[in-house]
Amino acid sequence: GAVVSQHPSRVICKSGTSVKIECRSLDFQATTMFWYRQFPKQSLMLMATSNEGSKATYEQGVEKDKFLINHASLTLSTLTVTSAHPEDSSFYICSARDLAEPYEQYFGPGTRLTVT
Amino acid sequence: GQNIDQPTEMTATEGAIVQINCTYQTSGFNGLFWYQQHAGEAPTFLSYNVLDGLEEKGRFSSFLSRSKGYSYLLLKELQMKDSASYLCAVLDSNYQLIWGAGTKLIIKP
């Protein structure tokens, strides 16, 4: 089956610094990638949708200048959390979709971000 | 608006059967997914229904009624490792997944 990787799996950073999370589709071309955030005991919350080569579409309430998304190639999307604050501590999950299979999303293993 | 409802938490006994229900109201429908998510991990795919009826896959089965906006996930011969959250999600007309809040399933010995 299709595989999506995320790096790093865990990261601890200090308040005010920036953190970059990578999401890669390993054996297929991901025309669309999704970034989710999940707080403890809550469901997934879609942050943004990115299509290769174009600007990401952010969900209401998500600051695009704070959560920078780049989808420069068909196999890589990055999420950069800028000027991180403790309230940004969360579980960030990406998923990827192949245009040939619009009904399927393949999830990465997630990144646990802790901001101290 | 779009809405997906599922129970917050359910408890069942090891070896028993449990049914997790999901009702939905969405803008368009391109299928319904069930995912399993263990604490601290990403969701893993369980099933996909786009036509009415029952899909069986081992100990897990999923049912869909599009006219009623209703689905259920049936888990048989429950094992302790089945303790997890089960997420219902609908693919809307824009091929975007609309997520339910998840049902936490607790399995007791």
CSV table of C-alpha atoms in Angstrom, one decimal:
chain,number,residue,atom,x,y,z
A,1,GLY,CA,0.0,0.0,0.0
A,2,ALA,CA,0.9,3.7,-0.3
A,3,VAL,CA,3.3,5.0,2.4
A,4,VAL,CA,3.5,8.5,3.8
A,5,SER,CA,6.4,9.4,6.1
A,6,GLN,CA,6.7,12.3,8.5
A,7,HIS,CA,9.9,13.7,10.0
A,8,PRO,CA,10.5,14.3,12.8
A,9,SER,CA,8.3,12.0,14.8
A,10,ARG,CA,8.9,14.1,18.0
A,11,VAL,CA,10.3,17.5,18.5
A,12,ILE,CA,10.7,19.8,21.5
A,13,CYS,CA,11.5,23.4,20.9
A,14,LYS,CA,11.6,26.6,22.8
A,15,SER,CA,9.0,29.3,22.7
A,16,GLY,CA,9.6,31.8,19.9
A,17,THR,CA,11.6,29.4,17.7
A,18,SER,CA,10.4,27.8,14.4
A,19,VAL,CA,9.9,24.2,13.6
A,20,LYS,CA,9.7,22.5,10.2
A,21,ILE,CA,7.8,19.2,9.7
A,22,GLU,CA,8.2,17.2,6.5
A,23,CYS,CA,5.7,15.0,4.9
A,24,ARG,CA,6.7,12.7,2.1
A,25,SER,CA,4.8,10.3,-0.1
A,26,LEU,CA,7.2,7.4,-0.7
A,27,ASP,CA,5.7,5.4,-3.5
A,28,PHE,CA,3.2,7.6,-5.2
A,29,GLN,CA,2.7,11.2,-6.4
A,30,ALA,CA,0.7,13.2,-4.0
A,31,THR,CA,-1.2,15.9,-5.9
A,32,THR,CA,-2.9,17.0,-2.7
A,33,MET,CA,-1.6,16.9,0.9
A,34,PHE,CA,-3.6,17.7,4.0
A,35,TRP,CA,-2.3,18.9,7.4
A,36,TYR,CA,-4.2,18.1,10.5
A,37,ARG,CA,-3.7,19.0,14.2
A,38,GLN,CA,-5.0,16.9,17.0
A,39,PHE,CA,-5.2,18.0,20.7
A,40,PRO,CA,-5.4,15.3,23.4
A,41,LYS,CA,-8.7,13.5,23.5
A,42,GLN,CA,-10.0,15.5,20.5
A,43,SER,CA,-10.7,14.5,16.9
A,44,LEU,CA,-8.6,15.5,13.9
A,45,MET,CA,-8.8,19.2,12.9
A,46,LEU,CA,-8.0,20.0,9.3
A,47,MET,CA,-5.6,22.9,9.2
A,48,ALA,CA,-5.0,23.3,5.5
A,49,THR,CA,-5.1,21.7,2.1
A,50,SER,CA,-2.2,22.0,-0.3
A,51,ASN,CA,-2.0,21.2,-3.9
A,52,GLU,CA,1.4,20.8,-5.6
A,53,GLY,CA,2.7,24.0,-7.0
A,54,SER,CA,0.0,26.3,-5.6
A,55,LYS,CA,-0.7,28.1,-2.4
A,56,ALA,CA,-2.3,26.2,0.4
A,57,THR,CA,-5.9,26.7,1.4
A,58,TYR,CA,-6.3,27.3,5.1
A,59,GLU,CA,-9.3,26.4,7.2
A,60,GLN,CA,-11.0,29.2,9.1
A,61,GLY,CA,-9.2,30.2,12.2
A,62,VAL,CA,-5.8,28.9,11.1
A,63,GLU,CA,-3.2,31.6,10.8
A,64,LYS,CA,-1.4,31.2,7.4
A,65,ASP,CA,1.5,33.4,8.5
A,66,LYS,CA,2.1,31.3,11.5
A,67,PHE,CA,1.7,27.9,9.8
A,68,LEU,CA,3.6,28.1,6.6
A,69,ILE,CA,2.9,25.3,4.2
A,70,ASN,CA,5.0,24.5,1.1
A,71,HIS,CA,4.1,21.8,-1.4
A,72,ALA,CA,6.9,22.3,-3.9
A,73,SER,CA,7.0,18.8,-5.3
A,74,LEU,CA,4.7,15.8,-5.9
A,75,THR,CA,6.3,13.9,-3.0
A,76,LEU,CA,7.0,16.5,-0.4
A,77,SER,CA,5.1,19.0,1.7
A,78,THR,CA,6.4,20.9,4.7
A,79,LEU,CA,4.7,22.6,7.6
A,80,THR,CA,6.6,25.3,9.4
A,81,VAL,CA,5.3,26.5,12.8
A,82,THR,CA,6.8,29.9,13.2
A,83,SER,CA,7.3,31.7,16.5
A,84,ALA,CA,6.0,28.7,18.3
A,85,HIS,CA,4.1,29.1,21.6
A,86,PRO,CA,3.2,26.5,24.2
A,87,GLU,CA,-0.4,26.4,22.9
A,88,ASP,CA,1.0,25.1,19.6
A,89,SER,CA,2.0,21.9,21.3
A,90,SER,CA,0.0,19.2,19.6
A,91,PHE,CA,0.0,16.2,17.4
A,92,TYR,CA,0.4,17.2,13.7
A,93,ILE,CA,-0.6,14.6,11.1
A,94,CYS,CA,-0.3,14.9,7.3
A,95,SER,CA,-2.1,12.9,4.8
A,96,ALA,CA,-1.6,12.6,1.0
A,97,ARG,CA,-3.9,11.9,-1.8
A,98,ASP,CA,-3.2,10.6,-5.3
A,99,LEU,CA,-5.2,12.2,-8.1
A,100,ALA,CA,-5.9,8.7,-9.5
A,101,GLU,CA,-7.6,7.7,-6.2
A,102,PRO,CA,-9.5,10.7,-4.9
A,103,TYR,CA,-11.4,8.7,-2.4
A,104,GLU,CA,-8.3,7.6,-0.5
A,105,GLN,CA,-6.1,9.5,1.9
A,106,TYR,CA,-2.9,8.0,3.2
A,107,PHE,CA,-1.8,9.2,6.6
A,108,GLY,CA,1.7,9.8,7.9
A,109,PRO,CA,2.6,8.6,11.4
A,110,GLY,CA,2.3,12.1,12.9
A,111,THR,CA,4.7,14.5,14.7
A,112,ARG,CA,4.4,15.3,18.4
A,113,LEU,CA,5.4,18.9,18.9
A,114,THR,CA,6.1,20.2,22.4
A,115,VAL,CA,6.9,23.9,22.9
A,116,THR,CA,8.5,24.7,26.2
B,1,GLY,CA,-23.7,22.9,7.8
B,2,GLN,CA,-21.9,19.6,7.7
B,3,ASN,CA,-22.2,17.4,10.7
B,4,ILE,CA,-21.1,13.9,11.7
B,5,ASP,CA,-22.3,12.4,15.0
B,6,GLN,CA,-21.0,9.3,16.8
B,7,PRO,CA,-21.1,8.4,20.5
B,8,THR,CA,-18.2,9.8,22.5
B,9,GLU,CA,-17.4,6.6,24.4
B,10,MET,CA,-18.5,2.9,24.5
B,11,THR,CA,-17.5,0.0,26.7
B,12,ALA,CA,-17.6,-3.6,25.8
B,13,THR,CA,-16.3,-6.9,27.1
B,14,GLU,CA,-13.5,-9.0,25.5
B,15,GLY,CA,-14.9,-11.6,23.2
B,16,ALA,CA,-18.2,-9.8,22.7
B,17,ILE,CA,-19.6,-7.8,19.8
B,18,VAL,CA,-19.9,-4.0,19.6
B,19,GLN,CA,-21.6,-1.7,17.1
B,20,ILE,CA,-20.5,1.9,16.7
B,21,ASN,CA,-23.0,4.1,15.0
B,22,CYS,CA,-22.4,7.2,12.8
B,23,THR,CA,-24.9,9.6,11.3
B,24,TYR,CA,-24.0,12.3,8.9
B,25,GLN,CA,-25.3,15.4,7.1
B,26,THR,CA,-22.8,16.6,4.5
B,27,SER,CA,-22.6,18.6,1.3
B,28,GLY,CA,-22.5,15.7,-1.2
B,29,PHE,CA,-21.3,12.2,-0.6
B,30,ASN,CA,-18.4,10.3,-2.1
B,31,GLY,CA,-18.1,7.6,0.5
B,32,LEU,CA,-17.8,7.0,4.2
B,33,PHE,CA,-14.6,5.8,6.0
B,34,TRP,CA,-13.9,4.2,9.3
B,35,TYR,CA,-10.5,4.7,10.8
B,36,GLN,CA,-9.0,3.3,14.0
B,37,GLN,CA,-6.7,5.4,16.1
B,38,HIS,CA,-4.7,4.3,19.0
B,39,ALA,CA,-3.5,7.0,21.5
B,40,GLY,CA,-0.6,8.9,20.2
B,41,GLU,CA,-0.7,7.4,16.8
B,42,ALA,CA,-2.1,8.4,13.4
B,43,PRO,CA,-5.4,7.0,12.1
B,44,THR,CA,-5.3,3.7,10.2
B,45,PHE,CA,-7.8,2.8,7.5
B,46,LEU,CA,-10.4,0.2,8.4
B,47,SER,CA,-13.1,0.4,5.7
B,48,TYR,CA,-14.7,2.4,2.9
B,49,ASN,CA,-18.4,2.3,1.9
B,50,VAL,CA,-19.8,4.1,-1.0
B,51,LEU,CA,-22.8,1.8,-1.8
B,52,ASP,CA,-25.5,0.7,0.5
B,53,GLY,CA,-25.0,-2.5,2.4
B,54,LEU,CA,-22.6,-4.4,4.5
B,55,GLU,CA,-18.9,-4.8,3.9
B,56,GLU,CA,-17.2,-7.5,5.8
B,57,LYS,CA,-13.5,-7.7,6.5
B,58,GLY,CA,-12.5,-10.3,9.0
B,59,ARG,CA,-13.7,-9.3,12.5
B,60,PHE,CA,-14.7,-5.9,11.3
B,61,SER,CA,-17.8,-5.0,9.2
B,62,SER,CA,-19.2,-1.7,8.1
B,63,PHE,CA,-22.7,-0.9,7.0
B,64,LEU,CA,-24.0,2.1,5.0
B,65,SER,CA,-27.5,3.5,4.3
B,66,ARG,CA,-27.2,6.6,2.2
B,67,SER,CA,-30.9,7.3,2.3
B,68,LYS,CA,-30.8,7.4,6.1
B,69,GLY,CA,-27.3,9.1,6.3
B,70,TYR,CA,-26.3,6.3,8.6
B,71,SER,CA,-23.4,3.9,9.0
B,72,TYR,CA,-22.2,1.5,11.6
B,73,LEU,CA,-18.9,-0.3,12.4
B,74,LEU,CA,-19.4,-3.8,13.8
B,75,LEU,CA,-16.5,-5.4,15.7
B,76,LYS,CA,-16.7,-9.1,16.6
B,77,GLU,CA,-14.7,-11.3,18.9
B,78,LEU,CA,-13.3,-8.2,20.7
B,79,GLN,CA,-9.7,-8.2,21.7
B,80,MET,CA,-8.0,-6.0,24.2
B,81,LYS,CA,-6.0,-4.5,21.4
B,82,ASP,CA,-9.2,-3.2,19.9
B,83,SER,CA,-9.3,-0.5,22.6
B,84,ALA,CA,-8.9,2.6,20.6
B,85,SER,CA,-10.8,5.5,19.1
B,86,TYR,CA,-12.9,4.9,16.0
B,87,LEU,CA,-13.3,7.8,13.6
B,88,CYS,CA,-16.1,8.1,11.1
B,89,ALA,CA,-15.4,10.4,8.2
B,90,VAL,CA,-17.4,11.3,5.1
B,91,LEU,CA,-15.9,12.4,1.7
B,92,ASP,CA,-17.9,15.3,0.6
B,93,SER,CA,-18.6,16.6,-2.9
B,94,ASN,CA,-15.2,18.4,-2.9
B,95,TYR,CA,-13.4,15.1,-2.0
B,96,GLN,CA,-12.7,16.6,1.4
B,97,LEU,CA,-12.9,14.4,4.5
B,98,ILE,CA,-15.4,15.6,7.1
B,99,TRP,CA,-14.5,14.0,10.4
B,100,GLY,CA,-16.6,12.9,13.4
B,101,ALA,CA,-15.3,13.5,16.8
B,102,GLY,CA,-14.5,9.8,17.3
B,103,THR,CA,-15.7,7.1,19.6
B,104,LYS,CA,-13.4,5.9,22.3
B,105,LEU,CA,-13.9,2.2,22.7
B,106,ILE,CA,-12.9,0.6,26.1
B,107,ILE,CA,-12.5,-3.1,26.2
B,108,LYS,CA,-12.8,-4.8,29.6
B,109,PRO,CA,-11.6,-8.3,30.4
